[in-house]
Short mmCIF file of C-alpha atoms and ligand atoms in Angstrom, two decimals:
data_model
loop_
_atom_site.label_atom_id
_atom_site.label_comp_id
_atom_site.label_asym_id
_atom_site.label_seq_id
_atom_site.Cartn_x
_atom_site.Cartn_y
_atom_site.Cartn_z
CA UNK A 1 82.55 58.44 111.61
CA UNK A 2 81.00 57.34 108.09
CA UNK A 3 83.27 58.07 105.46
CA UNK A 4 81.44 60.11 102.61
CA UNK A 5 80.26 58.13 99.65
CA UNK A 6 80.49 59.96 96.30
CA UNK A 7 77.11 58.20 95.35
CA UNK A 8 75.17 60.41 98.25
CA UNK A 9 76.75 64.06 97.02
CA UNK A 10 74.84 65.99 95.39
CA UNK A 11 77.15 68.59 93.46
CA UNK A 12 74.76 71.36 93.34
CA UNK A 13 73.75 71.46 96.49
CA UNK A 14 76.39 70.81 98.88
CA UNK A 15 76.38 73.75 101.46
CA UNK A 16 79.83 74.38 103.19
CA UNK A 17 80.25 71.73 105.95
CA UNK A 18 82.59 68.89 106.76
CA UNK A 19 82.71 65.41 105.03
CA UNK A 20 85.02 62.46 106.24
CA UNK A 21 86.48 61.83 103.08
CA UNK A 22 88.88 58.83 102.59
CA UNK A 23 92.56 60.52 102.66
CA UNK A 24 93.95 62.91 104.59
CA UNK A 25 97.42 64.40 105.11
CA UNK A 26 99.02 64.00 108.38
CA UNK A 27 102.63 65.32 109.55
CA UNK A 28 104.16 65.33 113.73
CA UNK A 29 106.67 67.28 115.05
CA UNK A 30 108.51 65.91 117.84
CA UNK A 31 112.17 65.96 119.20
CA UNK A 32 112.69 69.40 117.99
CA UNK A 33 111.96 68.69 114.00
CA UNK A 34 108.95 67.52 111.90
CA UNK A 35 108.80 63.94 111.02
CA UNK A 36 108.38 62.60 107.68
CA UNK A 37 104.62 62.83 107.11
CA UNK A 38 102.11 60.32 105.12
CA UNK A 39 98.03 60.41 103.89
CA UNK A 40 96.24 58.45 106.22
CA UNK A 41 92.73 57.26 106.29
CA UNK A 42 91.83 57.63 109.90
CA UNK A 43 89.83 61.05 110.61
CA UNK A 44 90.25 61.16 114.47
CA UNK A 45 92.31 63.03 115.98
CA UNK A 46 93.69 61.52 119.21
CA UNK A 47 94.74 64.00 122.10
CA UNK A 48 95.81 64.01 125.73
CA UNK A 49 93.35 65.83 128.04
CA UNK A 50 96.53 67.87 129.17
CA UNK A 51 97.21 69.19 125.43
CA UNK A 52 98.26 72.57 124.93
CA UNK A 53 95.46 72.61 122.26
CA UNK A 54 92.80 72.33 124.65
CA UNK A 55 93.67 74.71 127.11
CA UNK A 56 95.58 77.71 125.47
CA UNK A 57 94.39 77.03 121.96
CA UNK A 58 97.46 77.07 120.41
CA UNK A 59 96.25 75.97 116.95
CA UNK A 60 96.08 77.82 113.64
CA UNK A 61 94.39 77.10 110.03
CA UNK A 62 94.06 77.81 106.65
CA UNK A 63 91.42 77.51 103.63
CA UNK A 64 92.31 76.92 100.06
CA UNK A 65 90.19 75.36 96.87
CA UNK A 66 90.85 73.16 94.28
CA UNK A 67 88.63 73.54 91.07
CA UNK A 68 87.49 71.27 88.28
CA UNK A 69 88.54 72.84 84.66
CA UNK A 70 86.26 72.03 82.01
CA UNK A 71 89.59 69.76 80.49
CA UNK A 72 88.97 67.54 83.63
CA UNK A 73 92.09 68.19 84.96
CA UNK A 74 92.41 70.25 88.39
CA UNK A 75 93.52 74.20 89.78
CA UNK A 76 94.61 75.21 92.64
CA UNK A 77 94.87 78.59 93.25
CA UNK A 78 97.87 79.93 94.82
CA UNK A 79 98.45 77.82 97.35
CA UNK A 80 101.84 78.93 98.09
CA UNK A 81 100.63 82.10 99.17
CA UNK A 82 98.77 80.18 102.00
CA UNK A 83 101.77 78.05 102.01
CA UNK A 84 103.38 81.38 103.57
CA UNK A 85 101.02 82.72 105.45
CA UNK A 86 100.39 79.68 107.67
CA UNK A 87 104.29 79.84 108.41
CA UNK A 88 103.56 83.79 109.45
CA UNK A 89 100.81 82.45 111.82
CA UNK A 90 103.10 79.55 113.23
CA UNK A 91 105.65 81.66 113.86
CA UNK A 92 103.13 84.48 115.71
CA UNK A 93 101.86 81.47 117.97
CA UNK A 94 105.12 80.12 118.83
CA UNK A 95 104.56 76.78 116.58
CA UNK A 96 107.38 75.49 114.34
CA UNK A 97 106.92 76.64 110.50
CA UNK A 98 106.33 74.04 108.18
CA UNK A 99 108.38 74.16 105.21
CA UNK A 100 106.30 75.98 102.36
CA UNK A 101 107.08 73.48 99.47
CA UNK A 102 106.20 70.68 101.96
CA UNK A 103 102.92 72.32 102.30
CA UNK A 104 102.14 72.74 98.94
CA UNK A 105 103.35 69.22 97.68
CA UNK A 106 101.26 67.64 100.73
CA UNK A 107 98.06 69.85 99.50
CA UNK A 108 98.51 68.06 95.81
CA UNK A 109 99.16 65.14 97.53
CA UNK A 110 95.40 65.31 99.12
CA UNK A 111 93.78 66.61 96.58
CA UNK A 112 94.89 64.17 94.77
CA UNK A 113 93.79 60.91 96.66
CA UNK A 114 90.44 62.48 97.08
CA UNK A 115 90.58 63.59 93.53
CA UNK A 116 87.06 61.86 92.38
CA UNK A 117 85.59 64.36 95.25
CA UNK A 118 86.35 67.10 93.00
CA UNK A 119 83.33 68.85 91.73
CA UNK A 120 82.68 68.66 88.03
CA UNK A 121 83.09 71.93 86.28
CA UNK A 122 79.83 74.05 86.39
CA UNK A 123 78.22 72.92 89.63
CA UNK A 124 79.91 75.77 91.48
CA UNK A 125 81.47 73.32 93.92
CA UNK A 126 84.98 72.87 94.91
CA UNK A 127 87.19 71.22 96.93
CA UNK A 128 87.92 73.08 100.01
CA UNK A 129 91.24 72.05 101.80
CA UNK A 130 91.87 73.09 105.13
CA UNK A 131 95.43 72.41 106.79
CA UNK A 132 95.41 72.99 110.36
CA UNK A 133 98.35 72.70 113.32
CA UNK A 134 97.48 72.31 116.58
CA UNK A 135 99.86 71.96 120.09
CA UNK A 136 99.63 67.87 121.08
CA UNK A 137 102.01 68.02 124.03
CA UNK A 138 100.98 68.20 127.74
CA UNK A 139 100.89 72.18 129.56
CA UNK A 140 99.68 73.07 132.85
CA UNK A 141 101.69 76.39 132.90
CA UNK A 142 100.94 78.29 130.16
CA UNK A 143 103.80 77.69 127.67
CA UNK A 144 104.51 77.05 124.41
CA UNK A 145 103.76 73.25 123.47
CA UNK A 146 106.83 70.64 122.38
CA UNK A 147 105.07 68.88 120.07
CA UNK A 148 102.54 69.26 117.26
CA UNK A 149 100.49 67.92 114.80
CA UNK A 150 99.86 69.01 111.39
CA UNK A 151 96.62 67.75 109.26
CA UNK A 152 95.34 68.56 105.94
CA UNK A 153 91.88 67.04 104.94
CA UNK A 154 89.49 68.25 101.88
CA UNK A 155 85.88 68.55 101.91
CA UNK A 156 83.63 68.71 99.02
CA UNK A 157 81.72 72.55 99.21
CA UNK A 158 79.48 74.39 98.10
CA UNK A 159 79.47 78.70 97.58
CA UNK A 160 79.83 79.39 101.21
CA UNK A 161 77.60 82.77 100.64
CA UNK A 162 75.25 81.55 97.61
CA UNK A 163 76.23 82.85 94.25
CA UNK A 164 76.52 86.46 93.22
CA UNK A 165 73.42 87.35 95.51
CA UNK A 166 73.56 90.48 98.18
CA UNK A 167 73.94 89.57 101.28
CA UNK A 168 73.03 91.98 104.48
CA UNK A 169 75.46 92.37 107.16
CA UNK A 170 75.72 94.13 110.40
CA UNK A 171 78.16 96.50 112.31
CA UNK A 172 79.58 93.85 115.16
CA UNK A 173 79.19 95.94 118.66
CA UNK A 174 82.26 93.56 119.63
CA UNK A 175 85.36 93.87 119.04
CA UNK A 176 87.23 91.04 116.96
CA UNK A 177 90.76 91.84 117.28
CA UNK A 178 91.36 89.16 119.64
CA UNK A 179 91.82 86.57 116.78
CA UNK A 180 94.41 84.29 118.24
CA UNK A 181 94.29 86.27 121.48
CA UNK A 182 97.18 87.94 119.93
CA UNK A 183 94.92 91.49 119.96
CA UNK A 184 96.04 91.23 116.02
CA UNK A 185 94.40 89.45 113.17
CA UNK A 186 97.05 89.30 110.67
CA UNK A 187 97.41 85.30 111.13
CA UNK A 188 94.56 82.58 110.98
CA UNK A 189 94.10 80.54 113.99
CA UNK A 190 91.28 80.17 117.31
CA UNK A 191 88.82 82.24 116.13
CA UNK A 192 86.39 81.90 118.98
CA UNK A 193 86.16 85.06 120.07
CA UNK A 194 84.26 86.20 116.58
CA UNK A 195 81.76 83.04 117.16
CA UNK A 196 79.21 85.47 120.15
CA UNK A 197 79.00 87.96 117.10
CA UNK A 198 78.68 85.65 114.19
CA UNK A 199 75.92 83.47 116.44
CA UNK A 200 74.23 87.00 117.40
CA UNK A 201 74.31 88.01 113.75
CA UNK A 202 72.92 85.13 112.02
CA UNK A 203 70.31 84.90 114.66
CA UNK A 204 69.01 88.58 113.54
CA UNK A 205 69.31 87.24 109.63
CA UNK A 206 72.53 88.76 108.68
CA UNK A 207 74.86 86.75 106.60
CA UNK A 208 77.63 88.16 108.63
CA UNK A 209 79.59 90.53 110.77
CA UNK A 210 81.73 93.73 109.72
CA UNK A 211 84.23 94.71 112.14
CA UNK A 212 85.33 97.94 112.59
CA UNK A 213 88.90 98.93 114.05
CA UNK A 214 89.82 98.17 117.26
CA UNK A 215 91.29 101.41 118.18
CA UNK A 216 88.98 104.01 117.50
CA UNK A 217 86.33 102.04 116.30
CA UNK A 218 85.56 104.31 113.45
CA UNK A 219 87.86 102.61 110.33
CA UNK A 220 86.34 99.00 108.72
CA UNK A 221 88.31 96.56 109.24
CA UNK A 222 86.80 93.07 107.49
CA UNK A 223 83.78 90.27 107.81
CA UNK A 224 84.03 87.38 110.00
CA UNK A 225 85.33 85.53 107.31
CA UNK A 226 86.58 87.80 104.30
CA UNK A 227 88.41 90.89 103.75
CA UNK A 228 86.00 94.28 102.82
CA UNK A 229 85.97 96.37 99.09
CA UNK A 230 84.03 99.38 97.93
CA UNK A 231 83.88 100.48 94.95
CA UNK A 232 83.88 104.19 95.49
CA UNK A 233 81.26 106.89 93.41
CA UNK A 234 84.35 107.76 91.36
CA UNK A 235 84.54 103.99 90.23
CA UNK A 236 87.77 103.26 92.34
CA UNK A 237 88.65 99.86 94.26
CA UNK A 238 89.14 100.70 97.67
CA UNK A 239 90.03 97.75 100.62
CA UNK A 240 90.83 98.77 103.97
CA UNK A 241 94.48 98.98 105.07
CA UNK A 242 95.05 97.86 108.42
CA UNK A 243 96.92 96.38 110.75
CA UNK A 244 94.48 93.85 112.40
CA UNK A 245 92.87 92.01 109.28
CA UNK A 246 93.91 88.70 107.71
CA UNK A 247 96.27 88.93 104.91
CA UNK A 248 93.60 87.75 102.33
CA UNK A 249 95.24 86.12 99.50
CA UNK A 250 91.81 87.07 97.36
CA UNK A 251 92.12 90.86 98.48
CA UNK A 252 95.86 90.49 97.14
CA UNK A 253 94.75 89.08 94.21
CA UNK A 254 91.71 91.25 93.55
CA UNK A 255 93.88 94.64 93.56
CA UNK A 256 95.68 93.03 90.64
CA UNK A 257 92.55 91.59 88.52
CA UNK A 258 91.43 95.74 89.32
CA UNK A 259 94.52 96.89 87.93
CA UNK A 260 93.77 95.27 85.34
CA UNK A 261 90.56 96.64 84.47
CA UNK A 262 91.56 100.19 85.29
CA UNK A 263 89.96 100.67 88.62
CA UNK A 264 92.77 102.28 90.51
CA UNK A 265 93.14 100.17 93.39
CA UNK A 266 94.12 101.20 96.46
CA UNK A 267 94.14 99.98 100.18
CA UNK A 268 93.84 102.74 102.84
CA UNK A 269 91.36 103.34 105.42
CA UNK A 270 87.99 103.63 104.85
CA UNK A 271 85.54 105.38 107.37
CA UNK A 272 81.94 103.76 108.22
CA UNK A 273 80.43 106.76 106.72
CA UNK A 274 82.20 106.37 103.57
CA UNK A 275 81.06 102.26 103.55
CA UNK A 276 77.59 103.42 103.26
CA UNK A 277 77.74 105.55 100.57
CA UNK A 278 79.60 103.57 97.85
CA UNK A 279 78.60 102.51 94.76
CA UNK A 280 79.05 99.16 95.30
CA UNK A 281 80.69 96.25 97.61
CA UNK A 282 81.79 93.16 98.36
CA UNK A 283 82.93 90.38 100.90
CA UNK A 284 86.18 88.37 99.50
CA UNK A 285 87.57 85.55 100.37
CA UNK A 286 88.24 81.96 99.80
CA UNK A 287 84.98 80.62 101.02
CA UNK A 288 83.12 84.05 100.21
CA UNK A 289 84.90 84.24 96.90
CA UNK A 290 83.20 87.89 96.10
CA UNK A 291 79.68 88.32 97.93
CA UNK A 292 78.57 91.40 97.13
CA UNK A 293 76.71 93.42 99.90
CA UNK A 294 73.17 94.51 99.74
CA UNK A 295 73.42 96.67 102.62
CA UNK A 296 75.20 97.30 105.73
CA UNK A 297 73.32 97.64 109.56
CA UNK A 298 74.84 100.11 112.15
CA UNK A 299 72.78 100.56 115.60
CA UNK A 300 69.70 99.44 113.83
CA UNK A 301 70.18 101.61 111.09
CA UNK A 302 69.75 100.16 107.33
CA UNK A 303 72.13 101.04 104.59
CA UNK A 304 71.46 99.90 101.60
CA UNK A 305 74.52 99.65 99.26
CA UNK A 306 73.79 99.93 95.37
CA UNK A 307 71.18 97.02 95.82
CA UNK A 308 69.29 94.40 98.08
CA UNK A 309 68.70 91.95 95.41
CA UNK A 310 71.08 92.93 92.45
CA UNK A 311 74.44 92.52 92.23
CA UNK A 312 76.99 95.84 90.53
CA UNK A 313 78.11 96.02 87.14
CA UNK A 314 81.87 96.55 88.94
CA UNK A 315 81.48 93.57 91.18
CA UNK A 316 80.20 91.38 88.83
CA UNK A 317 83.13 92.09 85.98
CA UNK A 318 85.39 91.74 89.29
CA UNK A 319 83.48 87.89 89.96
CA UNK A 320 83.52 86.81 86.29
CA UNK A 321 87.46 87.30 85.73
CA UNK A 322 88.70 85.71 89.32
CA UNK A 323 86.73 82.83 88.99
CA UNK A 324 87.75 82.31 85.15
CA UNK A 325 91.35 82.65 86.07
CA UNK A 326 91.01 80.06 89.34
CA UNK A 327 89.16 77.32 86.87
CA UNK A 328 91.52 78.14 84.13
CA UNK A 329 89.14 79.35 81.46
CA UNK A 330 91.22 82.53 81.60
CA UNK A 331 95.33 83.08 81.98
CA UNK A 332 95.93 84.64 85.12
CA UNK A 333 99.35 86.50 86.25
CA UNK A 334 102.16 83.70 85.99
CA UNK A 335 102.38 81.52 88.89
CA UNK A 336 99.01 82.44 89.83
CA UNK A 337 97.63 78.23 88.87
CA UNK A 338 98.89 75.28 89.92
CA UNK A 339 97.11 72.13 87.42
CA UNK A 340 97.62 68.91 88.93
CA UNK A 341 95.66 65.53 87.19
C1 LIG B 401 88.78 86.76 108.92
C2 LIG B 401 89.07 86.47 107.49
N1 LIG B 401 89.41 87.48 106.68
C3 LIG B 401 89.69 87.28 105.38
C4 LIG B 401 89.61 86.02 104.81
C5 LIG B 401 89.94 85.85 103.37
O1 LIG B 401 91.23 85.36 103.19
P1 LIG B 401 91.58 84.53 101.90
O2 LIG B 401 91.26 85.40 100.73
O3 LIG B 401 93.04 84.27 101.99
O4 LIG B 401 90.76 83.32 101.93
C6 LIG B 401 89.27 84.92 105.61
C7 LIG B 401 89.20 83.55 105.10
O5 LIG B 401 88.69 83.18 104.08
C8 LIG B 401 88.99 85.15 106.98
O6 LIG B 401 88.65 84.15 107.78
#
């Protein structure tokens, strides 16, 4: 594969898809322990046709971003907490944890190489970095692989969902629990069974999928790819709480940024009926940062939440202060940034 020349990006327009850039992080666990690991340049991935991988999908993932401050220098935003989750989701699919600080130095360590693929300040790029695990060892019989491989590349992105503009979704007639084929979400890895409904959405025009509870299908549960928040008539920030979403590390953050600007927060469940009708909402997440939702389709029935083309006063006070606090134009709760340069 070509590796990415700098020289062909442009920063402003760079969509949200993979680029082979020159380093990536690479780590193998063999023999019952994890080896030392090292950047490398090569961006194929070798496998046996017998790997676990292949056949039971024994992999998981994670997305984090590195931004440019206007000093130059660069943020990362919490990656511990996806430092911690990815052990959760090793440990869920049988995998071996690797060590949190590990992760996190070997994230700076990427960033880092790559560090000229860092989007300047102001172009709404970042750098997306996506660790990843998967099972390398042989399995007929359905067991837990021996050996594994842990990668970390970057990719240069733009916003995943453009900007602060509404986006429509729909109600997914499937259910998505089966994440992981675990029948729980909680932990990031083999999403293919939300891929029919994503396809099937995008194909109608939707930007994406909202999944409602897997038991009595009458609770929201999240998007595709971000955690659900209303903002309710009353002016409160409500989020779903439930037991088969991803732990978003935006959500968490979110309920403290509306703490802080006295919106009550609270996570509890939240009918379909009450989604329609409130004042305002949002998709978060890493890639979705907020994406605020024009309106919301249930068996071919239009809801339009506060606007189709204008984004919330709420949302958009919500917007302004993450995204100051993850390019450090604004103090954040301590711990909350990581600059590296
Ligand atoms: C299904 C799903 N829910 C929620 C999120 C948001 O999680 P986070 O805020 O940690 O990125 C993601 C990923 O971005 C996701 O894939």
């Amino acid at each position: 594969m070509m590796k990415q020349k700098i020289e062909d990006l442009d920063w402003n327009n760079l969509g949200f898809e993979y680029r082979d850039l020159p380093y990536r992080y690479e780590a193998k666990y063999k023999d019952g322990e994890w080896q030392e690991g090292k950047l490398v340049e090569d961006s194929t991935v070798t496998l046996s046709e017998g790997a676990e991988v292949l056949h039971y999908g024994q992999e998981i993932f994670e997305g984090l971003k590195a931004y440019r401050r206007k000093d130059g220098k660069i943020n990362l935003f919490r990656p511990d907490q996806n430092a911690h989750r990815f052990a959760l989701s090793a440990e869920r699919l049988a995998m071996p944890p690797y060590p949190e600080d590990k992760f996190v130095e070997a994230v700076k360590q990427v960033v880092l190489a790559n560090k000229e693929y860092v989007p300047p300040y102001d172009s709404g790029a970042t750098l997306y970095v996506r660790p990843f695990m998967i099972g390398t060892s042989q399995a007929l019989g359905v067991a837990a692989a021996t050996e594994y491989t842990l990668r970390i590349f970057a990719t240069p992105v733009g916003a995943y969902i453009k900007g602060l503009n509404p986006a429509a979704y729909k109600v997914s007639p499937y259910d998505r629990a089966a994440y992981a084929g675990t029948g729980q979400a909680k932990t990031s890895g083999n999403y293919a069974s939300s891929l029919l409904p994503s396809v099937e959405a995008h194909k109608e025009g939707f930007a994406d999928c909202l999944y409602l509870d897997p038991r009595e299908h009458k609770y929201v549960d999240e998007f595709g790819g971000a955690n659900f928040f209303g903002i309710t008539q009353e002016g409160q920030f409500v989020t779903p709480k439930s037991e088969s979403i991803l732990i978003s590390i935006t959500k968490k953050s979110l309920l403290e940024v509306a703490k802080r600007q006295g919106l009550n927060p609270v996570e509890r469940q939240i009918t379909l009926e009450e989604a329609f009708n409130m004042k305002e909402a949002g998709a978060m997440g890493t890639a979705a940062v907020i994406s605020p939702v024009g309106s919301i389709t249930y068996n071919d029935q239009k809801h339009v939440i506060y606007s189709e083309d204008k984004t919330g006063p709420v949302t958009t006070k919500l917007y302004n202060e993450l995204i100051a606090i993850q390019y450090g134009d604004k103090t954040g709760p301590e711990g909350w940034v990581q600059t590296i340069d």
